[in-house]
Short mmCIF file of C-alpha atoms in Angstrom, two decimals:
data_model
loop_
_atom_site.label_atom_id
_atom_site.label_comp_id
_atom_site.label_asym_id
_atom_site.label_seq_id
_atom_site.Cartn_x
_atom_site.Cartn_y
_atom_site.Cartn_z
CA MET P 114 0.00 0.00 0.00
CA ASP P 115 1.01 3.60 -0.58
CA LYS P 116 2.52 4.81 2.71
CA ASN P 117 1.97 8.50 1.87
CA ARG P 118 -1.71 7.86 1.55
CA ILE P 119 -1.80 5.76 4.68
CA LYS P 120 -0.26 8.50 6.79
CA ALA P 121 -2.71 11.17 5.62
CA ILE P 122 -5.68 11.60 7.92
CA THR P 123 -8.47 11.37 5.35
CA MET P 124 -8.01 9.37 2.23
CA ASP P 125 -9.36 6.60 -0.02
CA LYS P 126 -12.87 7.46 -1.20
CA TYR P 127 -13.46 10.23 1.31
CA PHE P 128 -10.81 12.93 1.30
CA LEU P 129 -7.28 12.73 -0.09
CA TYR P 130 -4.50 15.12 0.85
CA ASN P 131 -3.31 16.38 -2.54
CA THR P 132 0.34 17.34 -2.16
CA THR P 133 0.41 18.87 -5.63
CA VAL P 134 -2.10 21.59 -4.86
CA GLY P 135 -1.63 21.47 -1.09
CA LYS P 136 -5.20 20.92 0.00
CA TRP P 137 -7.71 18.25 0.93
CA THR P 138 -9.59 17.07 -2.16
CA SER P 139 -12.99 15.37 -2.05
CA LEU P 140 -13.06 12.23 -4.18
CA ILE P 141 -16.62 11.03 -3.74
CA VAL P 142 -18.38 13.00 -1.03
CA PRO P 143 -18.72 16.69 -2.04
CA ILE P 144 -18.68 18.04 1.50
CA MET P 145 -17.21 16.82 4.76
CA ILE P 146 -19.52 14.53 6.68
CA MET P 147 -20.63 16.23 9.85
CA ILE P 148 -18.72 14.40 12.56
CA PRO P 149 -19.68 14.59 16.24
CA LEU P 150 -18.03 17.98 16.59
CA LEU P 151 -20.89 19.57 14.63
CA PHE P 152 -23.91 20.59 16.59
CA SER P 153 -27.33 22.08 16.00
CA GLY P 154 -29.63 24.27 18.00
CA CYS P 155 -27.08 26.90 19.05
CA GLU P 156 -27.43 29.54 16.36
CA SER P 157 -26.53 33.18 16.78
CA SER P 158 -29.49 35.56 17.15
CA ALA P 159 -29.94 39.25 16.54
CA GLU P 160 -30.81 41.50 19.45
CA GLN P 161 -31.29 45.25 19.00
CA GLY P 162 -29.34 45.09 15.73
CA GLU P 163 -26.31 43.39 17.31
CA GLN P 164 -25.35 39.75 16.88
CA LYS P 165 -25.37 37.88 20.15
CA ILE P 166 -23.46 34.67 20.75
CA GLU P 167 -25.63 32.08 22.47
CA ILE P 168 -23.05 29.94 24.26
CA THR P 169 -23.67 26.22 24.74
CA ASN P 170 -20.77 24.44 26.43
CA PRO P 171 -18.60 22.56 25.90
CA VAL P 172 -17.95 24.01 22.47
CA LEU P 173 -15.29 21.37 21.77
CA PRO P 174 -16.20 18.18 23.66
CA GLY P 175 -13.85 15.53 24.92
CA ASP P 176 -10.13 15.84 25.46
CA ARG P 177 -9.28 19.19 23.81
CA PRO P 178 -6.81 20.82 26.24
CA ASP P 179 -5.04 24.17 25.84
CA PRO P 180 -7.38 25.49 23.13
CA THR P 181 -6.34 28.36 20.88
CA VAL P 182 -8.56 30.47 18.65
CA ILE P 183 -8.09 33.14 15.97
CA LYS P 184 -10.34 34.94 13.53
CA VAL P 185 -9.57 35.21 9.81
CA GLY P 186 -12.15 37.24 7.92
CA ASP P 187 -15.54 36.10 9.17
CA THR P 188 -14.36 32.66 10.25
CA TYR P 189 -12.89 31.39 13.51
CA TRP P 190 -10.19 28.73 13.66
CA ALA P 191 -9.17 26.71 16.70
CA SER P 192 -6.73 24.01 17.71
CA ALA P 193 -5.83 22.05 20.84
CA THR P 194 -3.21 19.79 22.42
CA SER P 195 -2.73 16.37 20.80
CA ASN P 196 -0.45 14.69 23.35
CA GLU P 197 0.79 11.48 21.69
CA TRP P 198 -2.13 10.99 19.29
CA ALA P 199 -1.62 11.59 15.57
CA PRO P 200 -2.52 13.33 13.36
CA LEU P 201 -1.18 16.23 15.37
CA PHE P 202 -2.95 19.47 16.30
CA PRO P 203 -6.49 19.43 14.91
CA ILE P 204 -7.77 22.49 13.06
CA PHE P 205 -11.42 23.31 13.76
CA LYS P 206 -13.56 25.84 11.87
CA SER P 207 -16.55 27.90 13.06
CA LYS P 208 -18.66 30.88 12.13
CA ASP P 209 -19.96 31.59 15.63
CA LEU P 210 -17.37 30.32 18.19
CA VAL P 211 -19.89 27.72 19.38
CA ASN P 212 -20.44 25.19 16.59
CA TRP P 213 -17.20 23.69 15.28
CA GLU P 214 -16.20 21.42 12.42
CA LEU P 215 -12.99 19.39 12.27
CA GLU P 216 -11.28 20.62 9.10
CA THR P 217 -7.75 19.18 9.05
CA TYR P 218 -4.56 18.89 11.14
CA VAL P 219 -1.37 20.95 11.34
CA PHE P 220 0.70 17.79 10.83
CA PRO P 221 -1.54 15.25 9.06
CA GLY P 222 1.45 13.12 8.04
CA GLY P 223 2.92 12.60 11.49
CA ALA P 224 5.41 14.29 13.80
CA PRO P 225 7.99 16.84 12.59
CA ASP P 226 11.42 15.28 12.09
CA TRP P 227 12.94 16.88 15.20
CA ALA P 228 10.23 15.97 17.74
CA TYR P 229 8.93 12.71 19.17
CA LYS P 230 6.40 13.31 21.98
CA ASN P 231 4.64 15.82 24.28
CA PHE P 232 2.78 17.60 21.49
CA TRP P 233 1.15 20.29 23.59
CA ALA P 234 -0.32 23.76 23.55
CA PRO P 235 -0.62 24.87 19.92
CA GLU P 236 -1.11 28.59 19.47
CA LEU P 237 -2.53 29.91 16.21
CA THR P 238 -1.81 33.43 15.04
CA TYR P 239 -2.78 35.32 11.89
CA ASP P 240 -0.49 37.86 10.22
CA GLU P 241 -3.03 40.01 8.38
CA GLU P 242 -0.42 42.11 6.58
CA HIS P 243 1.18 39.08 4.92
CA ASP P 244 -1.97 36.90 4.94
CA LYS P 245 -0.10 34.15 6.72
CA VAL P 246 -1.06 31.76 9.52
CA TYR P 247 1.43 30.49 12.10
CA ALA P 248 1.05 27.58 14.50
CA TYR P 249 3.38 27.64 17.50
CA TYR P 250 3.49 24.41 19.47
CA THR P 251 5.35 22.53 22.21
CA ALA P 252 7.15 19.22 21.63
CA ARG P 253 10.05 17.27 23.07
CA ASP P 254 13.27 17.43 21.06
CA GLU P 255 14.50 13.98 20.06
CA ASP P 256 18.17 14.96 20.36
CA SER P 257 18.23 17.00 23.57
CA ASP P 258 15.10 15.50 25.17
CA ARG P 259 14.09 19.03 26.18
CA LEU P 260 10.61 20.51 25.95
CA SER P 261 10.86 23.00 23.11
CA VAL P 262 8.74 25.55 21.29
CA GLY P 263 8.44 25.07 17.54
CA VAL P 264 6.53 26.86 14.79
CA ALA P 265 4.94 26.03 11.45
CA SER P 266 3.40 28.31 8.83
CA ALA P 267 0.72 28.13 6.16
CA ASP P 268 -0.93 30.39 3.61
CA SER P 269 -4.34 29.60 5.10
CA PRO P 270 -5.62 27.97 8.27
CA GLU P 271 -6.45 24.80 6.32
CA GLY P 272 -2.78 24.34 5.48
CA PRO P 273 -0.64 22.72 4.35
CA TYR P 274 1.74 23.79 7.12
CA GLU P 275 5.49 23.99 6.69
CA ASP P 276 7.44 23.23 9.84
CA HIS P 277 10.32 25.58 10.75
CA GLY P 278 11.64 23.56 13.67
CA PRO P 279 12.34 24.55 17.29
CA LEU P 280 12.81 28.17 18.38
CA VAL P 281 13.77 27.82 22.04
CA ALA P 282 14.65 24.92 24.33
CA GLN P 283 15.84 26.01 27.78
CA GLU P 284 17.44 23.52 30.12
CA LEU P 285 14.30 23.35 32.26
CA GLY P 286 12.07 23.24 29.20
CA SER P 287 10.20 25.88 27.17
CA ILE P 288 6.45 25.57 26.57
CA ASP P 289 3.20 27.48 25.90
CA ALA P 290 4.22 29.98 23.23
CA TYR P 291 2.17 33.06 22.38
CA GLU P 292 2.80 35.85 19.88
CA ALA P 293 2.22 39.59 20.48
CA ARG P 294 3.32 42.97 19.13
CA ASP P 295 4.38 45.84 21.35
CA SER P 296 3.04 49.34 20.75
CA ASP P 297 6.02 50.18 18.54
CA GLY P 298 5.26 47.26 16.24
CA THR P 299 8.04 44.97 17.47
CA LEU P 300 7.00 41.34 17.26
CA TYR P 301 7.65 39.12 20.31
CA MET P 302 7.22 35.50 21.18
CA LEU P 303 6.18 34.85 24.78
CA TRP P 304 6.60 31.54 26.55
CA LYS P 305 6.90 29.82 29.92
CA GLU P 306 10.11 28.39 31.30
CA ASP P 307 9.04 25.03 32.70
CA GLY P 308 10.77 25.40 36.06
CA ASN P 309 8.03 23.63 38.01
CA SER P 310 9.21 20.34 36.51
CA GLN P 311 12.36 20.72 38.63
CA GLY P 312 10.91 22.56 41.63
CA GLU P 313 11.95 25.96 40.28
CA PRO P 314 9.92 29.16 39.56
CA THR P 315 8.19 29.55 36.18
CA PRO P 316 9.06 32.86 34.55
CA MET P 317 7.05 34.16 31.60
CA TRP P 318 9.56 35.30 28.96
CA ALA P 319 9.31 37.56 25.92
CA GLN P 320 11.86 37.81 23.14
CA GLU P 321 11.77 39.48 19.75
CA ILE P 322 11.13 37.13 16.85
CA THR P 323 11.83 37.75 13.18
CA GLU P 324 8.89 38.55 10.92
CA ASP P 325 9.21 35.16 9.22
CA ARG P 326 8.96 33.54 12.68
CA THR P 327 12.06 31.43 12.20
CA GLU P 328 14.42 32.93 14.79
CA LEU P 329 14.43 34.65 18.18
CA VAL P 330 16.73 37.66 18.30
CA GLY P 331 18.05 40.07 20.91
CA LYS P 332 17.51 39.99 24.64
CA LYS P 333 14.80 38.05 26.42
CA TYR P 334 12.70 39.83 29.05
CA GLU P 335 10.89 38.40 32.05
CA LEU P 336 7.28 39.57 32.22
CA PHE P 337 6.22 37.98 35.52
CA ARG P 338 6.43 34.68 37.42
CA ASN P 339 4.55 32.71 40.07
CA ASP P 340 4.86 34.93 43.14
CA GLU P 341 1.30 34.97 44.54
CA PRO P 342 0.09 32.38 47.09
CA TRP P 343 -2.90 31.29 44.97
CA GLU P 344 -0.60 30.54 42.00
CA GLY P 345 1.21 27.71 43.73
CA HIS P 346 4.14 26.17 41.89
CA LEU P 347 3.54 27.63 38.43
CA VAL P 348 2.04 30.17 36.06
CA GLU P 349 1.55 29.19 32.41
CA GLY P 350 -0.67 29.39 29.34
CA ILE P 351 -0.38 33.14 28.72
CA SER P 352 -2.70 34.88 26.23
CA ILE P 353 -2.41 38.58 25.35
CA PHE P 354 -5.06 41.00 24.10
CA GLN P 355 -5.38 44.79 24.01
CA ALA P 356 -8.18 47.04 25.25
CA ASN P 357 -8.61 50.26 27.25
CA ASP P 358 -5.02 51.34 26.45
CA TYR P 359 -3.67 48.25 28.21
CA PHE P 360 -2.10 44.97 27.32
CA TYR P 361 -4.01 42.29 29.20
CA ALA P 362 -2.76 38.77 29.95
CA THR P 363 -4.86 35.80 30.92
CA TYR P 364 -2.81 33.05 32.51
CA SER P 365 -3.24 29.89 34.55
CA ALA P 366 -1.80 28.64 37.83
CA GLY P 367 -1.93 25.65 40.12
CA SER P 368 -2.14 21.96 39.25
CA CYS P 369 -3.80 21.36 35.90
CA CYS P 370 -4.33 17.75 35.32
CA ASP P 371 -4.97 15.15 37.98
CA VAL P 372 -7.92 14.11 40.10
CA ALA P 373 -6.80 16.58 42.82
CA CYS P 374 -6.30 19.48 40.38
CA ASP P 375 -6.70 23.08 41.57
CA TYR P 376 -6.11 24.92 38.28
CA LYS P 377 -7.38 28.51 38.13
CA THR P 378 -7.21 31.53 35.82
CA GLY P 379 -5.79 34.94 36.61
CA VAL P 380 -5.32 38.22 34.74
CA ALA P 381 -2.60 40.87 34.65
CA ARG P 382 -2.16 44.13 32.74
CA SER P 383 0.52 46.54 31.59
CA LYS P 384 0.79 49.72 29.53
CA ASN P 385 3.68 48.11 27.65
CA LEU P 386 4.10 44.54 26.49
CA LEU P 387 7.45 44.19 28.26
CA GLY P 388 6.02 45.51 31.52
CA PRO P 389 5.90 46.30 34.32
CA TRP P 390 2.96 43.93 34.72
CA GLU P 391 0.35 44.35 37.46
CA LYS P 392 -1.65 41.34 38.60
CA TYR P 393 -5.31 41.79 39.51
CA ASP P 394 -5.63 41.95 43.29
CA GLU P 395 -8.82 39.83 43.17
CA ASN P 396 -7.29 36.98 41.20
CA PRO P 397 -8.19 34.26 40.36
CA VAL P 398 -10.98 35.32 37.99
CA ILE P 399 -12.11 31.80 37.00
CA THR P 400 -12.47 29.13 39.67
CA ASP P 401 -14.49 25.94 40.09
CA ASN P 402 -18.27 26.21 39.72
CA ASP P 403 -21.19 23.78 39.81
CA ASP P 404 -20.47 22.26 36.37
CA TRP P 405 -16.75 22.78 35.68
CA LYS P 406 -13.51 22.54 37.61
CA CYS P 407 -9.81 23.30 37.11
CA ALA P 408 -10.36 25.88 34.36
CA GLY P 409 -7.56 27.56 32.46
CA HIS P 410 -5.05 27.74 29.61
CA GLY P 411 -6.89 29.27 26.71
CA SER P 412 -6.86 32.25 24.41
CA VAL P 413 -8.92 35.39 23.91
CA VAL P 414 -10.69 36.41 20.71
CA GLU P 415 -12.85 39.42 19.82
CA ASN P 416 -16.35 39.39 18.38
CA LYS P 417 -18.08 42.69 17.56
CA GLY P 418 -16.31 44.59 20.33
CA ASP P 419 -16.75 41.87 22.96
CA PHE P 420 -13.99 39.54 24.10
CA TYR P 421 -14.40 35.82 24.65
CA PHE P 422 -12.09 33.38 26.39
CA LEU P 423 -11.80 29.81 25.08
CA TYR P 424 -10.26 27.63 27.79
CA HIS P 425 -10.27 24.04 29.03
CA ALA P 426 -11.88 22.53 32.12
CA TYR P 427 -13.06 19.20 33.51
CA SER P 428 -16.79 18.63 33.68
CA ARG P 429 -17.93 17.61 37.15
CA ASP P 430 -19.27 14.22 36.06
CA GLY P 431 -16.76 13.32 33.33
CA THR P 432 -13.68 14.59 35.22
CA VAL P 433 -10.35 13.01 34.30
CA TYR P 434 -12.01 10.10 32.46
CA VAL P 435 -13.30 12.37 29.68
CA GLY P 436 -10.46 14.88 29.88
CA ARG P 437 -10.22 18.63 29.61
CA GLU P 438 -12.95 20.02 27.35
CA ALA P 439 -13.03 23.40 25.60
CA VAL P 440 -15.34 25.94 27.26
CA LEU P 441 -16.27 29.41 26.00
CA GLU P 442 -17.01 32.33 28.30
CA LYS P 443 -17.55 36.06 27.71
CA ILE P 444 -15.29 38.59 29.40
CA LYS P 445 -16.92 41.22 31.65
CA TRP P 446 -15.30 44.47 32.77
CA THR P 447 -14.97 46.11 36.17
CA GLU P 448 -15.36 49.84 36.60
CA ASP P 449 -11.57 50.17 36.78
CA ASP P 450 -11.04 48.23 33.53
CA TRP P 451 -10.16 44.75 34.73
CA PRO P 452 -11.37 41.76 32.67
CA VAL P 453 -13.36 39.33 34.82
CA PHE P 454 -15.91 36.55 34.37
CA GLU P 455 -19.32 35.66 35.72
CA ASN P 456 -17.79 32.24 36.47
CA ASP P 457 -21.15 30.62 35.72
CA ALA P 458 -20.41 28.54 32.61
CA GLU P 459 -22.83 25.62 32.43
CA TYR P 460 -22.65 22.18 30.90
CA SER P 461 -25.55 22.61 28.49
CA ARG P 462 -24.89 20.24 25.56
CA GLU P 463 -26.92 17.11 24.91
CA ARG P 464 -24.35 14.34 24.82
CA ALA P 465 -26.37 12.42 22.26
CA ALA P 466 -25.18 15.04 19.77
CA TRP P 467 -21.83 13.22 19.75
CA ASP P 468 -23.16 9.80 18.85
CA PHE P 469 -21.07 8.37 16.05
CA THR P 470 -21.21 5.65 13.42
CA ASP P 471 -18.72 4.58 10.77
CA ASN P 472 -19.12 1.80 8.21
CA PHE P 473 -15.93 2.89 6.41
CA GLU P 474 -17.57 2.88 2.97
CA SER P 475 -16.52 6.49 2.35
CA GLY P 476 -13.05 6.21 3.85
CA LEU P 477 -11.72 6.74 7.34
CA ASN P 478 -13.49 9.50 9.25
CA PRO P 479 -10.99 12.23 10.22
CA LEU P 480 -11.96 11.89 13.88
CA TRP P 481 -9.93 8.64 14.10
CA GLN P 482 -6.43 8.93 15.54
CA TRP P 483 -3.48 6.65 16.20
CA ARG P 484 -0.23 6.72 18.17
CA VAL P 485 2.25 9.23 16.81
CA THR P 486 4.88 6.47 16.74
CA GLN P 487 2.86 4.24 14.43
CA ASP P 488 2.07 4.28 10.69
CA ILE P 489 -1.16 2.46 10.03
CA ASP P 490 -1.81 0.32 6.96
CA TYR P 491 -5.45 -0.03 5.96
CA GLU P 492 -8.07 -0.07 3.24
CA THR P 493 -11.68 1.06 3.34
CA GLY P 494 -14.67 0.43 1.12
CA SER P 495 -17.89 -1.55 0.83
CA GLU P 496 -16.37 -4.38 2.90
CA GLY P 497 -15.63 -2.05 5.80
CA LEU P 498 -12.20 -1.44 7.33
CA LYS P 499 -9.34 -3.80 6.58
CA VAL P 500 -6.40 -2.93 8.82
CA ARG P 501 -3.01 -4.54 9.32
CA ALA P 502 -2.51 -6.04 12.75
CA SER P 503 0.60 -5.47 14.85
CA ARG P 504 2.11 -6.08 18.25
CA GLU P 505 3.11 -2.46 18.65
CA ASN P 506 1.87 0.03 21.25
CA GLU P 507 2.95 -2.02 24.26
CA ASP P 508 1.44 -5.15 22.66
CA LEU P 509 -1.99 -3.55 22.30
CA GLY P 510 -1.61 -3.76 18.53
CA THR P 511 -2.75 -1.29 15.91
CA LEU P 512 -4.93 1.43 17.46
CA LEU P 513 -7.59 3.61 15.85
CA VAL P 514 -9.21 5.72 18.56
CA GLN P 515 -11.01 8.96 19.36
CA PRO P 516 -11.60 11.00 22.52
CA THR P 517 -14.41 10.05 24.86
CA THR P 518 -17.09 12.74 25.20
CA SER P 519 -19.19 11.35 28.04
CA PRO P 520 -18.65 9.27 31.19
CA ASN P 521 -21.54 7.00 30.14
CA TYR P 522 -21.64 5.38 26.72
CA GLU P 523 -21.54 2.16 24.76
CA MET P 524 -19.47 1.26 21.72
CA THR P 525 -20.06 -1.66 19.41
CA ALA P 526 -18.22 -3.12 16.45
CA THR P 527 -18.79 -5.98 14.02
CA VAL P 528 -15.76 -8.16 13.27
CA ASP P 529 -15.82 -10.29 10.11
CA LEU P 530 -13.94 -13.44 11.11
CA GLN P 531 -13.95 -14.77 7.56
CA GLN P 532 -11.77 -11.83 6.53
CA THR P 533 -9.57 -11.98 9.65
CA GLU P 534 -6.27 -13.66 8.87
CA GLY P 535 -4.11 -16.08 10.85
CA ASP P 536 -4.19 -15.70 14.62
CA ALA P 537 -5.02 -11.98 14.43
CA GLU P 538 -7.77 -10.52 16.62
CA ALA P 539 -9.94 -7.48 16.04
CA GLY P 540 -11.99 -5.67 18.61
CA ILE P 541 -12.76 -2.59 20.65
CA ALA P 542 -11.07 -1.17 23.71
CA LEU P 543 -10.74 1.65 26.19
CA ILE P 544 -7.19 2.98 25.92
CA GLY P 545 -5.35 4.81 28.69
CA GLY P 546 -1.92 4.56 30.30
CA ALA P 547 -0.01 2.15 32.47
CA ASP P 548 -0.47 4.46 35.46
CA ASN P 549 -2.15 7.75 36.32
CA SER P 550 0.60 10.01 35.01
CA PHE P 551 1.92 11.85 32.00
CA GLY P 552 4.22 9.91 29.73
CA ALA P 553 3.21 6.43 30.86
CA PRO P 554 3.14 3.67 28.21
CA VAL P 555 -0.28 3.05 26.71
CA ALA P 556 -2.48 0.39 28.29
CA GLY P 557 -6.00 -0.78 27.72
CA ILE P 558 -8.95 -3.03 28.47
CA GLY P 559 -10.92 -4.51 25.60
CA ILE P 560 -12.77 -7.32 23.92
CA SER P 561 -11.58 -8.95 20.70
CA ALA P 562 -12.55 -11.79 18.40
CA GLY P 563 -10.33 -14.15 16.46
CA ASN P 564 -10.91 -17.35 14.59
CA ASN P 565 -10.82 -19.45 17.77
CA SER P 566 -12.19 -17.34 20.62
CA VAL P 567 -13.61 -14.13 21.98
CA LYS P 568 -11.45 -12.65 24.73
CA VAL P 569 -11.78 -9.95 27.35
CA TRP P 570 -8.30 -8.76 28.25
CA LYS P 571 -6.24 -6.11 29.99
CA THR P 572 -2.84 -5.13 28.63
CA VAL P 573 -0.42 -3.15 30.82
CA ARG P 574 3.33 -2.75 30.17
CA GLU P 575 3.35 -5.46 27.48
CA GLU P 576 1.70 -7.97 29.81
CA THR P 577 -1.75 -9.20 28.77
CA GLU P 578 -4.13 -10.71 31.31
CA ILE P 579 -7.04 -12.71 29.87
CA ILE P 580 -10.01 -11.78 32.05
CA GLU P 581 -12.53 -14.05 30.30
CA LYS P 582 -12.47 -16.24 27.18
CA ILE P 583 -15.18 -18.11 25.27
CA PRO P 584 -14.77 -20.31 22.18
CA VAL P 585 -15.94 -19.37 18.70
CA ASP P 586 -18.12 -22.19 17.38
CA GLN P 587 -18.43 -20.87 13.81
CA PRO P 588 -15.20 -19.12 12.81
CA ASP P 589 -16.51 -18.03 9.41
CA GLU P 590 -19.22 -15.79 10.82
CA SER P 591 -19.21 -12.18 12.04
CA LYS P 592 -19.08 -11.29 15.70
CA GLU P 593 -20.70 -8.22 17.28
CA LEU P 594 -18.78 -6.90 20.29
CA LYS P 595 -19.83 -4.29 22.86
CA ILE P 596 -18.30 -2.31 25.70
CA GLU P 597 -20.65 -0.34 27.93
CA VAL P 598 -18.99 2.25 30.16
CA SER P 599 -20.49 3.88 33.24
CA GLU P 600 -19.06 6.59 35.51
CA GLY P 601 -16.17 6.93 33.08
CA TYR P 602 -14.30 3.81 34.17
CA LEU P 603 -16.59 0.78 34.87
CA LEU P 604 -16.84 -1.57 31.90
CA ASP P 605 -19.29 -4.29 30.90
CA LEU P 606 -17.94 -6.29 27.94
CA ALA P 607 -20.22 -8.45 25.81
CA VAL P 608 -20.59 -10.48 22.61
CA LYS P 609 -23.87 -10.97 20.75
CA GLU P 610 -25.00 -14.59 20.57
CA ASN P 611 -28.29 -15.78 19.06
CA GLY P 612 -29.53 -12.20 18.85
CA SER P 613 -28.87 -11.32 22.51
CA TRP P 614 -25.93 -9.73 24.29
CA ASN P 615 -23.93 -12.10 26.45
CA ILE P 616 -21.99 -10.12 29.08
CA ILE P 617 -18.80 -12.09 29.63
CA ALA P 618 -17.14 -9.61 32.01
CA GLU P 619 -18.89 -6.93 34.04
CA GLN P 620 -17.95 -3.94 36.14
CA VAL P 621 -14.30 -4.20 35.16
CA ASP P 622 -12.52 -1.24 36.80
CA ALA P 623 -10.34 0.79 34.39
CA SER P 624 -9.77 3.76 36.71
CA ALA P 625 -6.10 2.92 37.28
CA LEU P 626 -5.42 3.29 33.56
CA VAL P 627 -6.67 6.81 32.90
CA PRO P 628 -3.71 9.14 32.16
CA TRP P 629 -4.28 12.35 34.12
CA GLY P 630 -4.76 15.30 31.82
CA MET P 631 -5.52 13.25 28.72
CA GLY P 632 -8.73 11.29 29.34
CA PHE P 633 -9.49 7.87 27.92
CA ARG P 634 -9.56 7.12 24.22
CA LEU P 635 -12.09 4.64 22.83
CA GLY P 636 -11.97 2.73 19.61
CA MET P 637 -10.65 -0.23 17.65
CA ILE P 638 -7.67 -2.54 17.96
CA ALA P 639 -6.01 -5.10 15.67
CA LYS P 640 -3.67 -7.51 17.47
CA GLY P 641 -1.45 -10.03 15.75
CA ASP P 642 1.44 -10.56 13.38
CA SER P 643 2.17 -7.69 11.02
CA SER P 644 1.59 -10.00 8.06
CA ASP P 645 -2.09 -10.45 9.00
CA TYR P 646 -5.10 -8.22 8.42
CA VAL P 647 -8.42 -7.96 10.24
CA ASN P 648 -11.78 -6.76 8.99
CA ILE P 649 -14.12 -4.51 10.99
CA LYS P 650 -17.43 -3.96 9.26
CA GLU P 651 -18.90 -1.18 11.38
CA PHE P 652 -18.30 0.88 14.53
CA ASN P 653 -20.99 2.63 16.58
CA LEU P 654 -20.91 4.92 19.63
CA ILE P 655 -23.93 5.95 21.70
CA ASN P 656 -23.51 8.51 24.50
CA TYR P 657 -25.83 8.80 27.51
#
């Protein structure tokens, strides 16, 4: 098979990345199928001649941390952290900041040559004068093993993006880039020195960057650091906007990502970009409320004179099992010109809006992702998905997954055993990590069918435990498999027999496998020798 086609996110009979013209080209379907990131019922309305944004949160469901947003013409564009899931850095499109469509990825073909993991905190920026879009991002340098800030550019938000490599990689790590111009027009890149990783302070730095965004020049300046009691061991995720003759900065502090998180959002202001910066004496301005907790790390965008903050937070019921979802909130102003928030964002989406089905006849839906370290080999068409098995990913095999968007859901898949080769197994799984931490190897719990048996298994650190196993009486038939998840981590795993679901393992606890800050992924697996292929006819997801 053609590896260039395999590595593109949408291909076959759906969308093909055309490297000649540098855009996604529809082959059969004239418009992109509306995936679960498209919603209805949240349209803008006119009030006294002004357009009003009717916010319904989350605007980007599931694990979409560190969101960034820009406006180009009359269209908004957003992205979010990918962690270790390729394609890297999704690009979403919207007309109203509330209803979003997954358009493409910054790196649809895989990781840049210099980087290998920790793909965090993209920051989009639009250079109106040169009609150019830039995507700053964090990644870990393969040579130095340092967290570094890189940048890529494109002639439009849809891409294609050209990577320009790393810009800064301090000994303690450099993350969370943001671009801003001072009043004299000088262009600066701002970032955080990741001192908290070594028990050190976390200064926010600014340094001039060339207009082509390929090099930092001159002296770097410290803007501010974590020096307030509420900020704890770090400040990060800076976003700059201008109003009322001030530069304003939103920023985050505290612990972002685990079950005991205390992340919060603060604001600071200055007459000049390089300071001195004054922090608001009533910080933090966003704290936990009835529906959301640990809110922060976002960016500010303007709409008709109003400012909106797109940030991430955990929902109260989904928490770490769903991950950090993108929430939109309007900025309010105090009498002395400080930006604040009502702090009353609600969870107001119907989760059924994110139900999903894929029979693979029109190609692979762009919502599917895989490990950044793996190139997948597959075909799609009227027979469904034919995918090459492997023993990669800590012996989990080939993974095709997507973020969870609810703590309560069921996923089903139909495996065609007649088209499954050798000793390969195909199935569905909940994918997390080997322990509750960043950077842990992937791990998972799932159910799979092969020519001899249906198995419920748990794989952690290349060790697979068979939880339950039943024989396959008719190996030439198809098998329907199901995982039902409740409370985000309790699994019932079943196979359909004689028209009814046979639960062969129930209330299996997956809580130890959720990687803090990333949420679970759900989806399909193909285990076996790399010479064998499996066939999955259909995948369905129902959220409750």
